[in-house]
Amino acid sequence: MVLSKTASESDVSVHSTFASRYVRTSLPRFRMPEESIPKDAAYQIINDELMLDGNPRLNLASFVTTWMEPECDKLIMASINKNYVDMDEYPVTTELQNRCVNMIAHLFNAPLEETETAVGVGTVGSSEAIMLAGLAFKRKWQNKRKLEGKPIDKPNIVTGANVQVCWEKFARYFEVELKEVKLSEGYYVMDPKKAVELVDENTICVAAILGSTLNGEFEDVKLLNDLLVEKNKETGWDTPIHVDAASGGFIAPFIYPELEWDFRLPLVKSINVSGHKYGLVYAGIGWAIWRSKDDLPEELIFHINYLGADQPTFTLNFSKGSSQVIAQYYQMIRLGFEGYKGVMENCRDNMIVLREGLEKMGRFNIVSKDDGVPLVAFTLKDHTHFNEFQISDLLRRFGWIVPAYSMPPDAQHITVLRVVIREDFSRTLAERLVADIEKVLHELDVLAARIRMISSSSNVTVLEEVVKSNGEVVTAKKSDLETQREITAVWKKFVLERTKLNDKMNGVC
């Protein structure tokens, strides 16, 4: 859902230079036109507006895949009109989905017999997968509590404060309390010991993150499992673990094969992973995998036959395109284990190039880890004259989208820049980004020096009038803090004006 807004009160029509060859009148912007227009004109109008979008390859904020091979693009276009939910009509697509589920389950070391099929489902993304996994945990907890004659009105999930917003959505939408382990400076993932301390009889699961959105770090699922096993023995509970491997699920098996985070750990009952992140598929595909059939309550599965034969379905939505499922299968058989391993190692190598380039500047502290999702999260050592948000803003002039954000509680005073290294981010681009960051830092240094010079020479900036009780007016030098606040106000005004300008440009056709 998008909360829409108009670009301006007066600009209510869409105009296009080249479409005027076919269309002489402008189109209403927020109402459907009364008449049809030629297909060439419709294409040209939309294409002209889309030129104002950013370049996906330079969007370093996103984990989502932005490039696939032309052969896969052809498969996507050939299957774009297939509805994934219609399993009787498209049995081969259904079979490819089942193959993907089983491949991923084996990749995550699910305890399957030779002829046993895996339990899982393709989803729109990890958000839907998390909703489905959370519902399964909630229902299993409720069923157990009912048999014990205990109340079922206060379920909770224990997570770190670094979880993605989809966990907050699940908690709010499905009435589950989210008990968050607060972060601290220098430790930006969930502390397993603190997490287990928050577990009580109403905890439906503990959610661990394999690849934090904030700094790419893998949480210690093995330690969490061991601590939770001990607590379960002491209390008689059977609190399980869900692993949110949205980013790390297609990384860890290939470059950290000895890391125990998956179904090798007995309390891990379900895992979600994003095919459209390091699964190397365009946006629109995620996967939810369960350890066994016992971990997915049968009452959550619907059986329908109005599209043909009996079809079991466990999704939040109904209709969905088949193309991303087919694209996932293409990547798995095209690359194989060796190919995925090569891609992930290359991403890690390019991450090291970028990190070393930033370290050589001597201006940043690196807050990401070498082992984890291939990204570089970094923060300024000196915030005296400018901050990470201003760096992010000026980098857009070079086409780079590098997000700046504040850490969650209790590390919200830390502001971070983050660059995600995807398959299409080459070493050349990494070196170019380092050079552009140096240019931005130089520009900010020069501008800060000018502001300091103005501040030191202007009575209006550094002096303030003080009225004594006898009415005498004197001047007093402002403190460093007061001066810095004034400089910050100047920066805020500058950024606000740029934001308004960008908003205005976004409304231009």
XYZ file of C-alpha atoms in Angstrom:
509
model
C 0.000 0.000 0.000
C 1.168 3.511 -0.813
C -0.221 6.579 0.891
C -0.579 8.729 -2.208
C -0.166 12.465 -2.445
C -0.351 14.975 -5.281
C 2.804 16.668 -6.486
C 1.095 20.034 -6.292
C -2.385 21.494 -6.185
C -2.158 23.007 -9.681
C -0.250 20.329 -11.609
C -3.150 17.975 -12.337
C -2.207 16.869 -15.872
C 0.434 14.634 -17.381
C 2.379 16.151 -20.274
C 4.905 14.427 -22.535
C 7.121 15.993 -25.171
C 7.371 13.112 -27.600
C 3.875 11.757 -27.024
C 2.569 15.008 -28.506
C 3.295 13.427 -31.887
C 0.300 11.194 -31.148
C -1.701 13.033 -28.489
C -2.510 16.722 -28.545
C -4.296 16.977 -25.223
C -2.807 16.418 -21.783
C -3.964 13.524 -19.625
C -5.570 13.886 -16.181
C -3.068 12.863 -13.541
C -5.354 11.342 -10.909
C -8.432 10.345 -12.902
C -8.823 7.761 -15.652
C -8.890 9.439 -19.086
C -12.230 9.511 -20.868
C -10.743 8.352 -24.176
C -8.137 5.857 -25.290
C -4.734 6.915 -26.591
C -2.358 5.141 -29.010
C -0.164 2.440 -27.480
C 2.955 4.286 -28.658
C 1.899 7.382 -26.766
C 1.076 5.452 -23.596
C 4.488 3.790 -23.716
C 6.318 7.057 -24.329
C 4.510 8.934 -21.540
C 5.321 6.260 -18.967
C 8.869 5.749 -20.212
C 9.566 9.485 -19.928
C 8.433 9.566 -16.318
C 10.389 6.447 -15.381
C 13.613 8.163 -16.436
C 13.366 10.090 -13.158
C 13.663 6.878 -11.119
C 17.037 5.947 -9.708
C 19.279 3.314 -11.287
C 18.563 -0.013 -9.511
C 22.189 -1.099 -9.940
C 23.311 1.946 -7.934
C 20.710 1.426 -5.198
C 23.073 0.231 -2.476
C 20.313 0.378 0.141
C 18.574 -2.707 -1.205
C 19.357 -6.389 -0.731
C 17.037 -7.256 -3.634
C 18.421 -8.696 -6.877
C 18.616 -6.212 -9.767
C 20.215 -8.344 -12.507
C 19.586 -11.785 -13.989
C 20.815 -13.506 -17.132
C 18.919 -12.792 -20.394
C 17.913 -16.458 -20.667
C 16.138 -16.211 -17.317
C 14.531 -12.930 -18.354
C 13.053 -14.816 -21.323
C 11.619 -17.501 -19.038
C 10.125 -14.822 -16.807
C 8.412 -13.076 -19.724
C 7.158 -16.393 -21.126
C 5.508 -17.289 -17.804
C 4.399 -13.855 -16.638
C 0.748 -14.647 -17.440
C 0.631 -17.826 -15.339
C -1.139 -17.768 -11.989
C 0.987 -19.676 -9.501
C -2.006 -20.691 -7.366
C -3.694 -22.596 -10.202
C -1.828 -25.834 -9.610
C -4.130 -28.040 -11.689
C -3.766 -25.806 -14.743
C -0.018 -25.386 -14.389
C 1.256 -28.679 -12.925
C 4.817 -28.201 -14.178
C 5.126 -24.849 -12.390
C 3.826 -26.552 -9.244
C 6.417 -29.285 -9.673
C 9.195 -26.690 -10.033
C 8.036 -25.039 -6.818
C 8.166 -28.386 -5.007
C 11.652 -29.013 -6.354
C 12.780 -25.621 -5.039
C 11.292 -26.347 -1.599
C 13.154 -29.651 -1.404
C 16.433 -28.188 -2.655
C 16.284 -25.436 -0.044
C 15.287 -27.863 2.716
C 18.301 -30.046 1.942
C 20.499 -26.944 1.760
C 19.324 -26.117 5.297
C 19.998 -29.697 6.486
C 16.379 -30.667 7.120
C 16.223 -34.179 8.693
C 14.601 -35.876 5.694
C 14.627 -39.546 4.818
C 15.769 -40.556 1.329
C 12.243 -40.614 -0.119
C 10.677 -38.039 2.239
C 9.468 -34.755 0.778
C 10.158 -31.435 2.452
C 7.497 -29.204 3.995
C 7.542 -25.648 2.691
C 5.919 -23.069 0.474
C 6.857 -20.303 -1.923
C 5.775 -16.834 -0.822
C 5.798 -13.279 -2.150
C 8.842 -12.597 0.020
C 10.232 -13.168 3.501
C 7.557 -10.950 5.022
C 4.799 -13.374 4.027
C 7.001 -16.324 4.983
C 7.483 -14.857 8.474
C 3.738 -14.297 8.837
C 3.083 -17.942 7.957
C 5.797 -19.269 10.272
C 4.558 -17.052 13.097
C 0.988 -18.273 12.625
C 2.182 -21.875 12.782
C 4.005 -21.215 16.070
C 1.017 -19.386 17.520
C -1.416 -22.138 16.604
C 0.819 -24.919 17.978
C 1.251 -22.971 21.238
C -2.507 -22.386 21.497
C -3.313 -26.037 20.875
C -0.880 -27.176 23.547
C -2.174 -24.641 26.073
C -5.784 -25.662 25.429
C -4.963 -29.291 26.142
C -3.344 -28.184 29.411
C -6.359 -26.018 30.302
C -4.270 -22.849 30.342
C -5.109 -19.375 28.947
C -4.100 -18.528 25.383
C -4.626 -14.761 25.378
C -1.056 -13.513 25.891
C 1.320 -15.063 23.337
C 4.697 -13.417 22.784
C 7.758 -13.679 20.566
C 11.290 -12.852 21.747
C 13.510 -11.049 19.225
C 16.301 -8.532 19.090
C 15.515 -4.861 18.569
C 17.326 -5.213 15.237
C 14.546 -7.251 13.595
C 13.058 -6.146 10.305
C 9.732 -4.305 10.421
C 7.821 -7.371 9.166
C 8.165 -8.874 12.651
C 6.513 -5.807 14.130
C 3.777 -6.169 11.523
C 3.203 -9.803 12.476
C 3.014 -8.921 16.164
C 0.529 -6.116 15.576
C -1.611 -7.819 12.934
C -1.897 -11.156 14.756
C -1.957 -9.856 18.332
C 1.316 -11.240 19.612
C 3.509 -9.315 22.036
C 6.985 -8.584 20.692
C 9.569 -8.783 23.471
C 12.716 -7.129 22.159
C 16.259 -7.494 23.447
C 17.741 -4.001 23.386
C 21.007 -3.367 21.597
C 24.070 -1.579 22.917
C 26.900 0.387 21.389
C 29.283 -2.018 19.684
C 26.821 -4.960 19.884
C 24.101 -4.557 17.288
C 22.436 -7.998 17.306
C 20.354 -9.972 19.790
C 22.245 -11.231 22.842
C 21.203 -14.922 23.189
C 21.574 -14.845 26.985
C 19.298 -11.836 27.354
C 16.854 -13.355 24.881
C 16.504 -16.585 26.879
C 15.978 -14.552 30.061
C 12.896 -12.977 28.420
C 11.359 -16.351 27.526
C 8.334 -17.371 29.563
C 5.507 -19.901 29.278
C 3.712 -17.649 26.783
C 6.640 -17.443 24.343
C 5.614 -19.073 21.079
C 9.162 -18.893 19.666
C 12.450 -17.025 19.755
C 13.320 -15.415 16.409
C 17.000 -15.290 15.475
C 18.314 -13.276 12.538
C 20.859 -14.744 10.147
C 22.031 -11.492 8.628
C 20.885 -8.373 10.450
C 19.534 -5.629 8.211
C 21.498 -3.092 10.240
C 25.025 -4.432 9.866
C 24.790 -7.843 8.168
C 25.921 -9.736 11.267
C 24.786 -13.312 11.897
C 23.246 -13.907 15.317
C 24.587 -16.833 17.329
C 21.823 -19.369 16.716
C 23.919 -22.224 18.096
C 24.382 -20.530 21.474
C 20.697 -19.568 21.521
C 19.725 -23.190 20.871
C 21.989 -24.518 23.625
C 20.776 -21.993 26.201
C 17.149 -22.609 25.279
C 17.582 -26.384 25.537
C 18.742 -25.914 29.124
C 15.885 -23.574 29.976
C 13.340 -25.948 28.475
C 14.732 -28.748 30.636
C 14.484 -26.612 33.763
C 10.961 -25.346 33.105
C 9.331 -28.180 31.188
C 8.551 -25.844 28.301
C 9.363 -26.621 24.680
C 10.041 -23.113 23.352
C 11.235 -23.404 19.713
C 13.373 -21.221 17.427
C 12.580 -19.635 14.102
C 15.502 -18.419 11.987
C 14.889 -15.362 9.848
C 17.466 -16.105 7.165
C 16.024 -13.636 4.664
C 19.472 -12.323 3.771
C 21.857 -14.980 5.069
C 20.074 -18.184 4.075
C 21.604 -18.217 0.605
C 25.013 -17.107 1.910
C 25.914 -19.218 4.950
C 25.596 -22.676 3.298
C 28.061 -21.691 0.579
C 30.806 -19.754 2.361
C 30.256 -20.685 6.032
C 29.307 -24.381 5.723
C 30.556 -25.259 9.229
C 28.359 -22.629 10.891
C 25.495 -24.326 12.760
C 22.378 -22.208 12.457
C 19.850 -24.353 10.574
C 17.942 -27.623 11.087
C 21.088 -29.233 12.483
C 20.000 -27.529 15.713
C 17.062 -29.424 17.270
C 15.044 -26.396 18.371
C 15.048 -24.743 14.922
C 11.572 -25.609 13.643
C 11.219 -23.246 10.677
C 13.346 -21.011 8.475
C 12.464 -18.285 6.001
C 14.705 -17.086 3.198
C 14.337 -14.486 0.452
C 14.817 -15.861 -3.039
C 14.847 -12.295 -4.283
C 17.863 -11.350 -2.187
C 20.901 -13.614 -2.329
C 18.747 -16.284 -3.923
C 19.482 -14.122 -6.992
C 15.902 -13.684 -8.273
C 14.047 -10.463 -9.028
C 11.700 -9.107 -6.337
C 8.673 -11.217 -5.479
C 9.813 -14.580 -4.130
C 10.492 -15.924 -0.653
C 10.411 -19.356 0.965
C 9.182 -20.792 4.264
C 10.583 -24.196 5.204
C 9.490 -26.326 8.183
C 11.533 -28.997 9.916
C 8.764 -31.587 9.590
C 5.029 -31.950 9.004
C 4.454 -31.912 12.761
C 5.673 -28.299 12.909
C 2.983 -27.025 10.530
C -0.519 -27.479 12.000
C -2.829 -29.125 9.503
C -5.724 -26.772 10.361
C -3.820 -23.854 8.793
C -3.761 -25.564 5.411
C -6.768 -24.969 3.135
C -7.902 -27.455 0.522
C -9.706 -26.096 -2.527
C -10.999 -27.730 -5.703
C -12.673 -24.913 -7.603
C -9.590 -24.488 -9.816
C -9.545 -28.167 -10.682
C -8.176 -30.994 -8.532
C -7.772 -30.834 -4.761
C -5.120 -28.251 -3.976
C -3.641 -27.610 -0.536
C -2.704 -23.968 0.034
C -1.053 -22.110 2.898
C -0.566 -18.491 1.905
C -1.814 -15.090 3.011
C -2.614 -14.040 -0.538
C -4.193 -16.123 -3.278
C -3.208 -15.256 -6.838
C 0.471 -14.731 -7.614
C 2.626 -14.774 -10.739
C 4.583 -17.947 -11.518
C 7.582 -16.238 -13.083
C 9.633 -15.790 -9.899
C 9.224 -19.465 -8.938
C 10.468 -20.478 -12.381
C 13.328 -17.979 -12.108
C 14.353 -19.467 -8.754
C 14.472 -22.945 -10.241
C 16.518 -21.614 -13.159
C 19.115 -20.128 -10.824
C 19.374 -23.308 -8.782
C 20.001 -25.638 -11.714
C 21.998 -23.053 -13.681
C 24.426 -22.175 -10.894
C 24.347 -25.234 -8.684
C 26.251 -25.268 -5.407
C 29.509 -24.323 -7.114
C 27.967 -21.331 -8.905
C 26.259 -19.933 -5.809
C 29.496 -20.360 -3.877
C 31.399 -18.400 -6.522
C 28.866 -15.556 -6.503
C 28.900 -15.262 -2.711
C 32.705 -15.373 -2.529
C 32.919 -12.651 -5.164
C 30.473 -10.487 -3.187
C 32.597 -10.983 -0.084
C 35.776 -10.047 -1.984
C 34.200 -6.828 -3.295
C 32.981 -6.053 0.221
C 36.584 -6.276 1.449
C 37.732 -3.906 -1.327
C 35.152 -1.324 -0.265
C 35.839 -1.749 3.438
C 39.594 -1.355 2.991
C 39.056 1.735 0.839
C 36.954 3.335 3.572
C 39.439 2.362 6.286
C 42.285 4.033 4.389
C 40.456 7.357 4.583
C 40.748 7.271 8.369
C 37.374 9.012 8.706
C 35.098 6.067 9.489
C 34.550 3.297 12.013
C 33.389 0.033 10.414
C 30.486 -1.481 12.392
C 29.796 -4.465 10.126
C 31.565 -7.801 10.458
C 33.760 -9.691 7.995
C 31.637 -12.810 8.490
C 28.016 -12.248 7.591
C 26.051 -10.679 4.772
C 28.474 -8.972 2.331
C 27.861 -5.366 3.221
C 29.785 -2.493 4.757
C 28.143 -0.486 7.534
C 30.183 2.461 8.748
C 29.904 5.581 10.866
C 31.846 8.827 11.067
C 34.534 9.124 13.709
C 34.005 12.888 13.958
C 30.504 14.385 13.905
C 31.586 17.927 14.739
C 30.788 19.533 11.404
C 28.544 17.125 9.473
C 26.885 13.738 9.800
C 26.035 10.578 7.878
C 22.735 11.937 6.575
C 24.550 14.751 4.772
C 26.987 12.291 3.201
C 24.057 10.163 2.020
C 22.326 13.214 0.580
C 25.338 14.434 -1.402
C 26.157 10.967 -2.764
C 22.871 11.069 -4.672
C 24.442 13.659 -6.966
C 26.678 10.869 -8.265
C 23.732 8.494 -8.635
C 24.514 6.445 -5.507
C 21.708 5.581 -3.098
C 23.477 4.895 0.203
C 21.096 4.861 3.182
C 21.832 6.576 6.474
C 19.865 5.481 9.540
C 19.871 5.417 13.315
C 20.315 2.175 15.232
C 17.373 0.821 17.308
C 17.181 1.170 21.127
C 19.449 1.314 23.111
C 21.936 2.298 20.436
C 19.805 4.953 18.751
C 22.532 7.572 19.207
C 24.627 5.690 16.607
C 24.035 6.738 12.995
C 25.236 4.444 10.227
C 25.774 4.416 6.471
C 25.350 1.026 4.775
C 26.412 -0.328 1.389
C 24.973 -3.716 0.364
C 27.195 -5.711 -1.985
C 25.106 -7.626 -4.514
C 26.191 -9.790 -7.430
C 26.060 -6.838 -9.832
C 28.261 -4.594 -7.661
C 31.702 -5.007 -9.185
C 35.162 -4.186 -7.855
C 35.256 -1.269 -10.293
C 32.049 0.134 -8.801
C 33.442 -0.359 -5.287
C 36.551 1.644 -6.166
C 34.438 4.341 -7.827
C 32.207 4.603 -4.772
C 35.261 5.097 -2.547
C 36.446 7.910 -4.834
C 33.013 9.577 -4.791
C 32.811 9.358 -0.986
C 36.199 11.111 -0.823
C 34.850 13.870 -3.081
C 31.800 14.293 -0.868
C 33.938 14.436 2.279
C 36.166 17.087 0.696
C 33.132 19.162 -0.288
C 31.663 18.880 3.197
C 35.008 19.799 4.752
C 35.216 22.940 2.603
C 31.635 23.898 3.386
C 32.149 23.280 7.106
C 35.258 25.459 7.053
C 33.254 28.290 5.462
C 30.561 27.948 8.109
C 33.193 28.081 10.852
C 34.734 31.145 9.285
C 31.371 32.864 9.090
C 30.565 31.829 12.647
C 33.828 33.206 14.032
C 33.474 36.566 12.239
C 29.774 37.205 12.726
C 28.457 38.690 15.950
C 25.005 37.499 14.970
C 26.197 33.905 15.034
C 28.560 33.701 17.973
C 27.354 36.552 20.179
C 24.088 36.906 21.968
C 22.499 39.891 23.662
C 21.965 39.709 27.401
C 19.683 42.140 29.223
C 20.656 42.706 32.842
C 18.154 43.468 35.575
C 18.997 47.189 35.376
C 18.107 47.260 31.689
C 21.700 47.413 30.479
C 22.296 45.446 27.258
C 25.598 43.581 26.936
C 26.911 40.891 24.614
C 28.257 37.534 25.650
C 30.058 34.896 23.622
C 27.967 31.814 22.994
C 29.138 28.421 24.183
C 30.503 25.799 21.759
C 27.308 23.796 22.200
C 25.115 26.750 21.296
C 27.239 27.518 18.256
C 27.095 23.903 17.149
C 23.315 23.929 17.497
C 23.153 26.949 15.200
C 25.369 25.232 12.658
C 23.209 22.107 12.888
C 20.138 24.261 12.294
C 21.780 25.636 9.151
C 22.454 22.076 7.961
C 18.910 20.982 8.711
C 17.564 23.897 6.714
C 19.902 23.000 3.858
C 18.792 19.340 3.831
C 15.123 20.317 4.111
C 15.420 22.648 1.142
C 17.085 19.910 -0.897
C 14.353 17.468 0.099
C 11.658 19.910 -0.977
C 13.495 20.396 -4.259
C 13.678 16.635 -4.819
C 9.964 16.275 -4.048
C 9.204 19.020 -6.522
C 11.337 17.394 -9.204
C 9.591 14.062 -8.603
C 6.384 15.701 -9.697
C 7.801 16.985 -13.002
C 6.890 15.049 -16.149
